[in-house]
Structure formats: structure tokens, C-alpha cells
GROMACS .gro file of C-alpha atoms in nm:
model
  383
    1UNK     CA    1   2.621   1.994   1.625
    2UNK     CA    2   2.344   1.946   1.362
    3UNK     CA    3   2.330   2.291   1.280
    4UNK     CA    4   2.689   2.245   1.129
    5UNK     CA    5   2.616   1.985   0.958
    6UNK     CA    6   2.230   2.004   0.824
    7UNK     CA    7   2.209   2.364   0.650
    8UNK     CA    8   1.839   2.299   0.556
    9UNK     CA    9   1.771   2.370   0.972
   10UNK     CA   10   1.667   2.732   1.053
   11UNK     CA   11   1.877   2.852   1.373
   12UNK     CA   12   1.667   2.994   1.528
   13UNK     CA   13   1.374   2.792   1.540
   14UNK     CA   14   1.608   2.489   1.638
   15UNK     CA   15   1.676   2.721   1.927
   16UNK     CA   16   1.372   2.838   2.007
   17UNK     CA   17   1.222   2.497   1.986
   18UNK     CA   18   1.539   2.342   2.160
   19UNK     CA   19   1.514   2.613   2.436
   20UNK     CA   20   1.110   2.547   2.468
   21UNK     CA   21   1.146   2.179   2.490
   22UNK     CA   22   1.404   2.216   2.723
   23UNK     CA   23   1.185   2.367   3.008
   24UNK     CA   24   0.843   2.180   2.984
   25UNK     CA   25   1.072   1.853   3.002
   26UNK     CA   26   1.237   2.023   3.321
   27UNK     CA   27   0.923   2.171   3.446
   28UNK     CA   28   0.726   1.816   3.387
   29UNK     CA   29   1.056   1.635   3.553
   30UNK     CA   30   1.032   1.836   3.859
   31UNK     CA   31   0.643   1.850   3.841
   32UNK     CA   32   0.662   1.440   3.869
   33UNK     CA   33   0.893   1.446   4.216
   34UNK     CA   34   0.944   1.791   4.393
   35UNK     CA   35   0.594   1.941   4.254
   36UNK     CA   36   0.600   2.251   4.015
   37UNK     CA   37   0.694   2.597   4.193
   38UNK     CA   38   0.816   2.927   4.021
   39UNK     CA   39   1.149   2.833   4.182
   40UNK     CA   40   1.257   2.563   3.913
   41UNK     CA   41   1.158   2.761   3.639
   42UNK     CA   42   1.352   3.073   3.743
   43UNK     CA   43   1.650   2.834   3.771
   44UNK     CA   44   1.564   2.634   3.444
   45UNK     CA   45   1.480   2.959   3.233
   46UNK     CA   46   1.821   3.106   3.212
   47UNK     CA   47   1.967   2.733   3.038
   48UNK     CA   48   1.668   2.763   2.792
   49UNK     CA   49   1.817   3.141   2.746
   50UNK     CA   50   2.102   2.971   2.641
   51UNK     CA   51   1.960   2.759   2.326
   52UNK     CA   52   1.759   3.087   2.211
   53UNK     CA   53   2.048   3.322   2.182
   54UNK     CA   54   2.278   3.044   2.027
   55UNK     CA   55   2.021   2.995   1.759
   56UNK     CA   56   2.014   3.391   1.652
   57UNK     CA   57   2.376   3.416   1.697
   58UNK     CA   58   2.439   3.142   1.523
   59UNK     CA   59   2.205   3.257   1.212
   60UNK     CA   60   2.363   3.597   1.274
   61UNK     CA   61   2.703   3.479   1.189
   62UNK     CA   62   2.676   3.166   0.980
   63UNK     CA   63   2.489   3.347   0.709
   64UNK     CA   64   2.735   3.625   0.615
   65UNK     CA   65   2.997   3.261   0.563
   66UNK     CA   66   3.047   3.098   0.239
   67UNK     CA   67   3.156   2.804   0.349
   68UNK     CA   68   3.191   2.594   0.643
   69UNK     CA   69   3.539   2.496   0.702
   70UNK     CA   70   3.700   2.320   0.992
   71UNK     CA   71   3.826   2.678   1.106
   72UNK     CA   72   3.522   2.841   1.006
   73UNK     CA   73   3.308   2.615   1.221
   74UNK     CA   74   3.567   2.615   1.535
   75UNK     CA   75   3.567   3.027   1.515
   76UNK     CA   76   3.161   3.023   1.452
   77UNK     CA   77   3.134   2.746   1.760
   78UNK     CA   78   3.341   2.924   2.011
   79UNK     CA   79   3.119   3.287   1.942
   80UNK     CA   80   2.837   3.155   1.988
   81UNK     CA   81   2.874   2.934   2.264
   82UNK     CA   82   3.051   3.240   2.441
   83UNK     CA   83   2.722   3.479   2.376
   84UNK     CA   84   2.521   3.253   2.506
   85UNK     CA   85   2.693   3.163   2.795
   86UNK     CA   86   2.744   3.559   2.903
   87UNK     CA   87   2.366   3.573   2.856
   88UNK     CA   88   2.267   3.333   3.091
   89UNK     CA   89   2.539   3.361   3.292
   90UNK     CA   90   2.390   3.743   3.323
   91UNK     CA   91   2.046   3.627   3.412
   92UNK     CA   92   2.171   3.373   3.674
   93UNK     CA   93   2.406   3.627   3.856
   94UNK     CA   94   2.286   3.960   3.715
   95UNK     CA   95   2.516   4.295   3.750
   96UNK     CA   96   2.750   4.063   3.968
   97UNK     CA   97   2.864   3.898   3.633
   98UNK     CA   98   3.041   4.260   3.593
   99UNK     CA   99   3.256   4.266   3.931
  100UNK     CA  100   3.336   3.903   3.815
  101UNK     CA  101   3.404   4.001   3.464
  102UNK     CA  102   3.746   3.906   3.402
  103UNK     CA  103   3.709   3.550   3.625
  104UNK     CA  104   3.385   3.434   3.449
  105UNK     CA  105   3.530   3.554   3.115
  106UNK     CA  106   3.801   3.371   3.126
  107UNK     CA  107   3.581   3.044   3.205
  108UNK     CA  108   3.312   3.086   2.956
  109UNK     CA  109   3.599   3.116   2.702
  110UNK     CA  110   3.800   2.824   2.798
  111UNK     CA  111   3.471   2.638   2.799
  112UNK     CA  112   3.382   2.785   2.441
  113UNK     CA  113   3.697   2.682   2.318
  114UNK     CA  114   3.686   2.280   2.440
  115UNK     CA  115   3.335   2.299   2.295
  116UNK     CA  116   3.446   2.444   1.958
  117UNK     CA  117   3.728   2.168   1.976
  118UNK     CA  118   3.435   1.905   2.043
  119UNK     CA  119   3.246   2.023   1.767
  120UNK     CA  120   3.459   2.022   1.544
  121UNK     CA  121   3.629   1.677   1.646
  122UNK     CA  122   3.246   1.567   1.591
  123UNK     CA  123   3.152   1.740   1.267
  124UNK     CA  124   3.492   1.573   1.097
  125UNK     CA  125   3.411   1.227   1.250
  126UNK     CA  126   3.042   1.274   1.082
  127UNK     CA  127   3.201   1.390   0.705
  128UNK     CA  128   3.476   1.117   0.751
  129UNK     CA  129   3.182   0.861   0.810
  130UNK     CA  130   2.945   1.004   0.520
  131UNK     CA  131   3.283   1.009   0.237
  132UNK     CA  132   3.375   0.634   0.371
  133UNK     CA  133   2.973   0.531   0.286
  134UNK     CA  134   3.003   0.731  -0.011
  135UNK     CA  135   3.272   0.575  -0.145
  136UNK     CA  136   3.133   0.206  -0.092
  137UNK     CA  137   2.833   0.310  -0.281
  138UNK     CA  138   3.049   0.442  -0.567
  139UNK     CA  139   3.280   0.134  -0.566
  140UNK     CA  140   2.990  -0.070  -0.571
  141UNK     CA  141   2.781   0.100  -0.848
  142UNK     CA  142   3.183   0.096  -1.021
  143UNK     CA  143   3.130  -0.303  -0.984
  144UNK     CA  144   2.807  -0.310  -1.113
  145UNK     CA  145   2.925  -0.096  -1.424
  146UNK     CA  146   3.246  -0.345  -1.440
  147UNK     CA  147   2.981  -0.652  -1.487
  148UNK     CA  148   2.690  -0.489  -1.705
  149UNK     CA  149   3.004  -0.369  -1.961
  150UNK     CA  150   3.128  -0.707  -1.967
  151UNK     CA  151   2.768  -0.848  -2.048
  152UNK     CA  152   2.734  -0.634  -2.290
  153UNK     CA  153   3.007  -0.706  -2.482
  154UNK     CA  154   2.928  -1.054  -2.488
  155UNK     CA  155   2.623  -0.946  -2.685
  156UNK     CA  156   2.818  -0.739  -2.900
  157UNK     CA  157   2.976  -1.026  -3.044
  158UNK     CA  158   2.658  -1.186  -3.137
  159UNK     CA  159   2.584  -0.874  -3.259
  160UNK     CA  160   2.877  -0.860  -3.491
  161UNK     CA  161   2.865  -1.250  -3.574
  162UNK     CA  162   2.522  -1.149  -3.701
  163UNK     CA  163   2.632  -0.857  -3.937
  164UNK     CA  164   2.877  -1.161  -4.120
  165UNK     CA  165   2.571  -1.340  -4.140
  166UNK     CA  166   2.376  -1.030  -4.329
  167UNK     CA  167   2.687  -0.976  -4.490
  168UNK     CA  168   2.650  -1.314  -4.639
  169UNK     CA  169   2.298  -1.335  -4.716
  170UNK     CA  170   2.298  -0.998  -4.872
  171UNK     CA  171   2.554  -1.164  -5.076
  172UNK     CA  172   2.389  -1.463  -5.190
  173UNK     CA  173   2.071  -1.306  -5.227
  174UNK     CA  174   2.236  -1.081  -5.518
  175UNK     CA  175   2.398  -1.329  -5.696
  176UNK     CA  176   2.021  -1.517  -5.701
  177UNK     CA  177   1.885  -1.202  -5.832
  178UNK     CA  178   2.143  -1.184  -6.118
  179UNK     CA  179   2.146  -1.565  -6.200
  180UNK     CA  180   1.740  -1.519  -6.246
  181UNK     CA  181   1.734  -1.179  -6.440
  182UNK     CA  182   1.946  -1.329  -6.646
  183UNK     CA  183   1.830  -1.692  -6.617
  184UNK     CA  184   2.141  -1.841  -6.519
  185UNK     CA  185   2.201  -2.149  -6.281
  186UNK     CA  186   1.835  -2.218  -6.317
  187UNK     CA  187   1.844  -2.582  -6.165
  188UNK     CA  188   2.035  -2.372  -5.818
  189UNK     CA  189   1.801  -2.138  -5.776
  190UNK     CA  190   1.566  -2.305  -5.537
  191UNK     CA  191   1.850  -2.417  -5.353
  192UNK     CA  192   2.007  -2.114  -5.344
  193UNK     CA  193   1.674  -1.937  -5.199
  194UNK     CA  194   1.641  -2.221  -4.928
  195UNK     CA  195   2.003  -2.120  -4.813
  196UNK     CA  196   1.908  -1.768  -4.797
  197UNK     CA  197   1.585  -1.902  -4.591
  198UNK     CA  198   1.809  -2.094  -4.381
  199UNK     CA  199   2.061  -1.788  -4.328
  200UNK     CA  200   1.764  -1.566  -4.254
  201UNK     CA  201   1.625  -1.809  -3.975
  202UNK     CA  202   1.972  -1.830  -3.825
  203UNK     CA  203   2.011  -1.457  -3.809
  204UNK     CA  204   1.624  -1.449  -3.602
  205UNK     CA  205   1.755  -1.724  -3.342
  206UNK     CA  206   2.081  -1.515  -3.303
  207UNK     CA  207   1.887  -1.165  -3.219
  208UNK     CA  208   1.610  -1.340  -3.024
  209UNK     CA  209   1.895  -1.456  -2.784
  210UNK     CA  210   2.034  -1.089  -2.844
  211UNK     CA  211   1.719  -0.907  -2.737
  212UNK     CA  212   1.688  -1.181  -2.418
  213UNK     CA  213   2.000  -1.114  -2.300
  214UNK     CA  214   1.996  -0.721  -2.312
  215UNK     CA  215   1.647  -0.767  -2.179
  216UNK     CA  216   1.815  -0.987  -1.866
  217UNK     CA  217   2.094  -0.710  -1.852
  218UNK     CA  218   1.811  -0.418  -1.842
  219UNK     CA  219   1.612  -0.596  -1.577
  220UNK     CA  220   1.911  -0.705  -1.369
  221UNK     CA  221   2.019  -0.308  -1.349
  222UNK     CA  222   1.635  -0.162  -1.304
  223UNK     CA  223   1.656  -0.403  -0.994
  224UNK     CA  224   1.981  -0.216  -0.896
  225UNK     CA  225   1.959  -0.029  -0.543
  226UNK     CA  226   1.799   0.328  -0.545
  227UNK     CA  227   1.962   0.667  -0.514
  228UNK     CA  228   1.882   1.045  -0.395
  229UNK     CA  229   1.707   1.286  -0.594
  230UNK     CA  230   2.004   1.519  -0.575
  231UNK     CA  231   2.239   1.280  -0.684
  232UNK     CA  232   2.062   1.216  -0.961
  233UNK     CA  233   2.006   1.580  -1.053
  234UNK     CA  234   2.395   1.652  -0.971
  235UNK     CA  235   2.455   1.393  -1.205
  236UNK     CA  236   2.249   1.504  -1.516
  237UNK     CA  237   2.351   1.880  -1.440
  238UNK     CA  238   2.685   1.770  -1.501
  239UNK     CA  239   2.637   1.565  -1.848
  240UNK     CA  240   2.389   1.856  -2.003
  241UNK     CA  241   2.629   2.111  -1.915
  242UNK     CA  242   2.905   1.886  -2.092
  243UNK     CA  243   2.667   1.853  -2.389
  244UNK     CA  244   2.572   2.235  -2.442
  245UNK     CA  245   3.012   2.294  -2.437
  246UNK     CA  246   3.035   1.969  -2.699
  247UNK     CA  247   2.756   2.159  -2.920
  248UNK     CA  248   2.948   2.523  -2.869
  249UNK     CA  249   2.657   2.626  -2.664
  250UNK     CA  250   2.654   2.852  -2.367
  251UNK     CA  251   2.389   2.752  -2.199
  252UNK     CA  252   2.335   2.752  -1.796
  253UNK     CA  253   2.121   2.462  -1.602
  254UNK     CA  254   1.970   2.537  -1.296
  255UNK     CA  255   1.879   2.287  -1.145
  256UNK     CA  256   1.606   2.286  -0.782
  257UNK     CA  257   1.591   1.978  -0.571
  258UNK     CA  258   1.278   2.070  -0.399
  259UNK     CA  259   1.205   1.840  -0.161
  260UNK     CA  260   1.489   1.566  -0.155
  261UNK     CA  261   1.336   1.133  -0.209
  262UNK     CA  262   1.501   0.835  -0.250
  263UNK     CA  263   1.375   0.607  -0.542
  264UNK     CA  264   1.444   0.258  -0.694
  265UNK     CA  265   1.354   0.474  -1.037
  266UNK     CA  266   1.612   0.615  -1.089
  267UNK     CA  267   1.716   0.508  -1.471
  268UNK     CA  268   1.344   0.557  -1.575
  269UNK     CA  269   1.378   0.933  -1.410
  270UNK     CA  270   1.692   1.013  -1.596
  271UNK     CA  271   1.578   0.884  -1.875
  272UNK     CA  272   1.285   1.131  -1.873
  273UNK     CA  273   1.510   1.426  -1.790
  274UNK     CA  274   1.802   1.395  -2.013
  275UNK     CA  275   1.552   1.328  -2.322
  276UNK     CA  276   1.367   1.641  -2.233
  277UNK     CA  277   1.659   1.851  -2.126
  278UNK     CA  278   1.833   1.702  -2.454
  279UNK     CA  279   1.588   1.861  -2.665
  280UNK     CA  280   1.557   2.170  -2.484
  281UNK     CA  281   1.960   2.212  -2.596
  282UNK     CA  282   1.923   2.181  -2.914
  283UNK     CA  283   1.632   2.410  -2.942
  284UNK     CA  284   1.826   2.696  -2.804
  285UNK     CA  285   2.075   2.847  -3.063
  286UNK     CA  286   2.389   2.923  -2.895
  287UNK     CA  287   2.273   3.070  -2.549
  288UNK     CA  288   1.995   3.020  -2.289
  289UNK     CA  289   1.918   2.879  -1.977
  290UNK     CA  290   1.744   2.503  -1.884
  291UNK     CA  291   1.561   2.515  -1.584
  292UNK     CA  292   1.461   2.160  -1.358
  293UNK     CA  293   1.292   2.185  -1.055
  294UNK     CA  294   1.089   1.976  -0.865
  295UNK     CA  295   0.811   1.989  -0.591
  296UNK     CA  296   0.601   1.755  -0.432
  297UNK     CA  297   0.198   1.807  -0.450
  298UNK     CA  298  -0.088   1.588  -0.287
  299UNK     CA  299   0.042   1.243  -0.391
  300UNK     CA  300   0.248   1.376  -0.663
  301UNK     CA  301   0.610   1.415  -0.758
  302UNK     CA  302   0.608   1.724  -1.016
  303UNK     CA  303   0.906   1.830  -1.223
  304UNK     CA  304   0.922   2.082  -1.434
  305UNK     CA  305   1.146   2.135  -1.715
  306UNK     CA  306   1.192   2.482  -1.892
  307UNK     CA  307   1.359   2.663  -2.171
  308UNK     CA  308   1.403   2.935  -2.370
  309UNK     CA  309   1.481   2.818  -2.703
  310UNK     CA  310   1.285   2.857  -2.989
  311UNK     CA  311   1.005   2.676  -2.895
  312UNK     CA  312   0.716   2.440  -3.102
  313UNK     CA  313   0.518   2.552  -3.340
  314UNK     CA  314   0.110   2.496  -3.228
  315UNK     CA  315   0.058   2.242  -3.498
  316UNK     CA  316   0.361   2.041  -3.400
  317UNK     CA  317   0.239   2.010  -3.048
  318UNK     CA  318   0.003   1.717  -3.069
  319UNK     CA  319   0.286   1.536  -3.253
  320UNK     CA  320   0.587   1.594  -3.052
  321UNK     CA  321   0.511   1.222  -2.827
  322UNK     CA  322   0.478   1.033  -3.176
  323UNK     CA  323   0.746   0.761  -3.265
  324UNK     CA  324   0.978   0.876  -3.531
  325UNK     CA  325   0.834   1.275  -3.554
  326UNK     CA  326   1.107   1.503  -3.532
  327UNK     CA  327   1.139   1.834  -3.648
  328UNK     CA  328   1.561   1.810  -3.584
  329UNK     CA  329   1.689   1.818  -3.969
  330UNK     CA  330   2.059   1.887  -4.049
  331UNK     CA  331   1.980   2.070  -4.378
  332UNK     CA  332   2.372   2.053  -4.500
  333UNK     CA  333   2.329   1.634  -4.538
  334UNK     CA  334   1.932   1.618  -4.529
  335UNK     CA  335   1.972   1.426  -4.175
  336UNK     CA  336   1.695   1.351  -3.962
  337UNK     CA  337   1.671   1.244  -3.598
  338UNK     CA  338   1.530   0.923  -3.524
  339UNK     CA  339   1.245   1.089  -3.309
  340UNK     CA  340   1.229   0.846  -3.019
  341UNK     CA  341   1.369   1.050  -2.725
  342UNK     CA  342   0.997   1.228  -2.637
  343UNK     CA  343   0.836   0.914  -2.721
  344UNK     CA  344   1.059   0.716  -2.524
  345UNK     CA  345   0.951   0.975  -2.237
  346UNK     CA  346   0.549   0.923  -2.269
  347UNK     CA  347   0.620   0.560  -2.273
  348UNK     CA  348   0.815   0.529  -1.954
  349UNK     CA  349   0.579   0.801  -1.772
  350UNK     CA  350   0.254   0.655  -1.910
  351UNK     CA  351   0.318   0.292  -1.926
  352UNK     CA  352   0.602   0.205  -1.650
  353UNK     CA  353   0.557   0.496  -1.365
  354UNK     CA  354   0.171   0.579  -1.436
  355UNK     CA  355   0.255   0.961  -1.468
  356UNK     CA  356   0.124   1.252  -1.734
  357UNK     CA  357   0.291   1.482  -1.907
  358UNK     CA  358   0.195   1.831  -2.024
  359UNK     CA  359   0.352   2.104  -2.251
  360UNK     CA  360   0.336   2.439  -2.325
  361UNK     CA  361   0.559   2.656  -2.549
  362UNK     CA  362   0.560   2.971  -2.783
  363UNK     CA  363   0.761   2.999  -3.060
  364UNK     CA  364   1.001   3.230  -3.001
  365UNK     CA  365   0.995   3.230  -2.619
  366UNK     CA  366   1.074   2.880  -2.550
  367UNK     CA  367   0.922   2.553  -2.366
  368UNK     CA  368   0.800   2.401  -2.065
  369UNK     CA  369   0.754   2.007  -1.978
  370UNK     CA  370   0.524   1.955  -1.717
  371UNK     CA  371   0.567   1.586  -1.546
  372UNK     CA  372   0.351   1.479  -1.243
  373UNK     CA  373   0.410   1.079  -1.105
  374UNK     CA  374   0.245   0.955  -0.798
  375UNK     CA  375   0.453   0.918  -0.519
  376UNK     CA  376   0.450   0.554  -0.470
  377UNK     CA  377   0.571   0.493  -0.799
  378UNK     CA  378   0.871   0.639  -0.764
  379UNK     CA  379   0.954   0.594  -0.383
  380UNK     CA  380   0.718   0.253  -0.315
  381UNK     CA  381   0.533   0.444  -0.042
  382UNK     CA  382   0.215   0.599   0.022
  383UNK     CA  383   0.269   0.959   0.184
   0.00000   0.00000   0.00000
């Protein structure tokens, strides 16, 4: 059954090993009370047989399928299991099997077809299970999402009972510029600045309690529960390939899992990712290819983004990580980005997850973001 359901196992060396393990535990078993003799191993062999020629069968015909339906896997099940049976049913009977043919045949196919049924019975009990724990997770990350929104639009009213209070001050502050250039109200004017004072001071106490509650919000949803790697990857796939259509872009993201973790770090990692992956879209012109992958190395997770925009120019490389640079100008209004995304991204891989980060690019030929963070940063565990 885990071959239908885990595609990451190789057939045939689940076989082979499954086979292998089969007959040293028999062997040993028999060793323990009867004493070993070539007898038992002639009568375990051919059940070993069995696990070996499902595994290349089974590689055989599940690698020419696309995908692994119900039917798919009930057709694939009863094949193999059939194959395998005539093969050891051959070794245990020999040319005996062929003035039995039509008996035997019969058998071995009834019996491949109520273990076909089982597996599949089995494999649909397993999916049903993983969707149901899937879908917990999801309504529970949809609570979570419910209760940061609704924090933060209590902080978006303090946010907006501040602008009235700029509003105001900007306000007064003008007419106290006008009364003194033309020396007007002169008696009001140092009561006028102390209300401005007062104003200003009331505006500080409202965004101190602003920044402490989006600070609370932020910490509460770092602490969060973890997810996959692939998840997390499926997920930011998805949004930079709804960018790149947004920006009238045809650009394809490939994206390589490597080796699959699970990590509490998961904002800080998308965070790093999208920022990168957002520049590397709007270097490219109208079409090109992103490329994420990811490996693991010593005590290091590594993940690599590429491109094949237009690249940096050499001088602009010792820049790119500074707050504010930005080489992003909409020449039609004189725009210019604000220059934090790659900054943001040395910050939360130097400061929070102890990391580095390396480029390389050509002009011309594109970029390449080279990110290595130990492994117990990100998962909590030493490998």
C-alpha cells in the first residue's frame, strides 16, 4: 500500500529490500526454534520472489501513468499482484503450474482482485483521513486570519483617529505661521504653539500604542504553528504567478522542493522569497522564467533563487541590501520604490534566522540569490 500512496519510494528497492528482509527475519525465526537448514529457505525464497517482482512490475507499469486514480490503482494492484503470484507460484510448483493453468489462474486472479479491492478501500481511507486533517488546519489558520483582521482593524482606527489629529495640527500650525509672518494675534501665539505641542504629544502616545499593538499582533502570529516546505512553496508559486499576469508578464516559476522540512519560520521564509522573487519579476521585461529550489547541505538549508531578467549592474551590487536604494523608477511620474524589500531580506536572514546571503548577476543575463540558514533555525533541531 505505501507505494500508492508515497511516490518519492523507488519500487523496486522497496521490493528488493522488502523481499530481503523478508527471509533473514524467516531464516533468523526458524534459526531460533527448528535450527537453520536449506529446507526453510527453499520454502521461504519463492514468498521473497514475490516482493521482488511486484516492485519491477510495479515500476514497470506505474511509470508510463499520469495519475493515480481509484481505477488506475485497482487495475495497477490487480497486475501486479497477479505477476507476482504466477512467479512464485512457478517456483513453488514448477512446470506443474502449466497442467494446473486454468485452476491456479483462476485463484491468483480472484485473489488479485480482493487485494486490488483492499488496496484501494485502504488508499481512499488514507486520502479521506489526510483531506479531513487538511481541512482542520485550513479552518484553523481561516480562524486565526478571522482574529488577526479583526485586530488589525482596531488599530486602523487609531490609525485614522490619528490622521484627524495631523489634520488638525497641520492646521493650526499654518494659521501660527501666518498670524507671525504677518504679526497678527501676537499675545496667542505662545498659546497657540503649546496647543500644537500638546497635539503633537497626543499624536506620539496614540502611535506608541499603535506600534505595541501591531507589535503584539506580529508576535502573536510568528508564534503561530509551523507548516511544510511545500506548502509554503505551493503557496508563493501561486501569488508570483498571479503577480507576473497582474503586470502583463509571461513569466513561468519553477519551483524544487528538495528535500521537504517542517518549520515554525515560516512568515520570515516567505518573506525572504516573495521579496526576492518580487524583484526578480520586475526585472524581467515581459517574459522569463524564476527559478526556487532548495537543498539541504552540512547543517544548512540552501535556496536558491534565479532569473533571467536584466540583471544588476556591478556597481549596484554592493548597494542592492541598503535601506531605501532602489534602482525601480517609473520614468512617466518620476516614481521611486521605497527600497526596503532586499533590505527587509538581509535583516530577517542576518539578524532573526542567522543566515547569509550571496548574489551574482550579469547584466543582460539575469540574477541569482544565494541563501544558506542553519538548520536549527528554521526547524529547532540539530541534524
Amino acid at each position: 500500500m505505501l507505494l500508492y500512496i508515497y511516490d518519492d519510494l523507488n519500487p523496486i528497492a522497496f521490493g528488493l529490500g522488502s523481499g530481503a528482509s523478508l527471509l533473514l527475519f524467516r531464516w533468523l525465526l526458524y534459526g531460533v526454534f527448528q535450527g537453520i537448514s536449506l529446507q526453510q529457505f527453499y520454502y521461504t525464497a519463492p514468498e521473497s520472489i514475490f516482493y521482488i517482482v511486484y516492485g519491477i512490475v510495479f515500476y514497470i507499469i506505474r511509470r508510463n501513468a499520469v495519475s493515480m486514480t481509484y481505477l488506475r490503482i485497482f487495475i495497477i494492484s490487480v497486475a501486479t499482484d497477479m505477476i507476482s503470484n504466477i512467479f512464485e507460484t512457478y517456483l513453488r510448483l514448477g512446470r506443474q503450474l502449466f497442467t494446473m493453468g486454468y485452476e491456479i489462474g483462476r485463484a491468483l486472479l480472484l485473489v488479485g482482485i480482493i487485494r486490488g479491492a483492499l488496496v484501494c478501500l485502504m488508499v481512499m481511507i488514507y486520502r479521506y483521513y489526510r483531506l479531513f486533517l487538511i481541512k482542520e488546519e485550513h479552518e484553523e489558520r481561516y480562524r486565526n486570519l478571522l482574529q488577526l483582521i479583526s485586530q488589525l482593524k482596531t488599530e486602523t482606527y487609531w490609525m485614522e483617529k490619528n490622521m484627524d489629529y495631523i489634520e488638525r495640527v497641520m492646521s493650526n500650525a499654518y494659521r501660527l505661521f501666518s498670524d507671525i509672518s504677518e504679526e497678527r494675534n501676537e499675545r496667542n501665539w505662545g498659546k497657540e504653539a503649546l496647543g500644537i505641542a500638546k497635539d503633537i504629544h497626543e499624536i506620539k502616545k496614540e502611535y506608541a500604542l499603535v506600534v505595541m499593538g501591531m507589535e503584539d499582533i506580529m508576535a502573536n502570529r510568528l508564534d503561530d504553528a509551523g507548516m511544510y516546505f511545500d506548502e509554503l512553496l505551493d503557496i508563493l508559486q501561486k501569488s508570483l504567478e498571479v503577480e507576473a499576469r497582474d503586470q502583463h508578464k509571461n513569466i513561468e516559476v519553477q519551483c524544487d522542493v528538495g528535500e521537504n522540512f517542517y518549520t515554525c519560520n515560516h512568515y520570515y521564509l516567505m518573506s525572504i522569497l516573495r521579496n526576492i522573487a518580487m524583484n526578480s519579476i520586475d526585472s524581467i521585461d515581459t517574459r522569463g522564467r524564476i527559478t526556487i529550489s532548495h537543498a539541504i547541505q552540512s547543517e544548512f538549508h540552501r535556496f536558491t533563487i534565479e532569473d533571467d531578467g536584466e540583471g544588476i549592474e556591478k556597481n549596484d551590487l554592493p548597494n542592492i541590501f541598503s535601506p531605501g536604494y532602489s534602482t525601480k523608477i517609473d520614468y512617466s511620474t518620476g516614481e521611486i520604490n521605497r527600497g526596503l524589500g532586499l533590505a527587509l531580506v538581509d535583516s530577517i536572514i542576518g539578524e532573526h534566522l542567522r543566515g547569509s546571503i550571496e548574489v551574482r548577476s550579469e547584466v543582460g543575463k539575469g540574477s541569482s540569490f544565494l541563501i544558506s540558514i542553519p538548520i536549527r533555525e528554521l526547524e529547532g533541531v540539530e541534524r
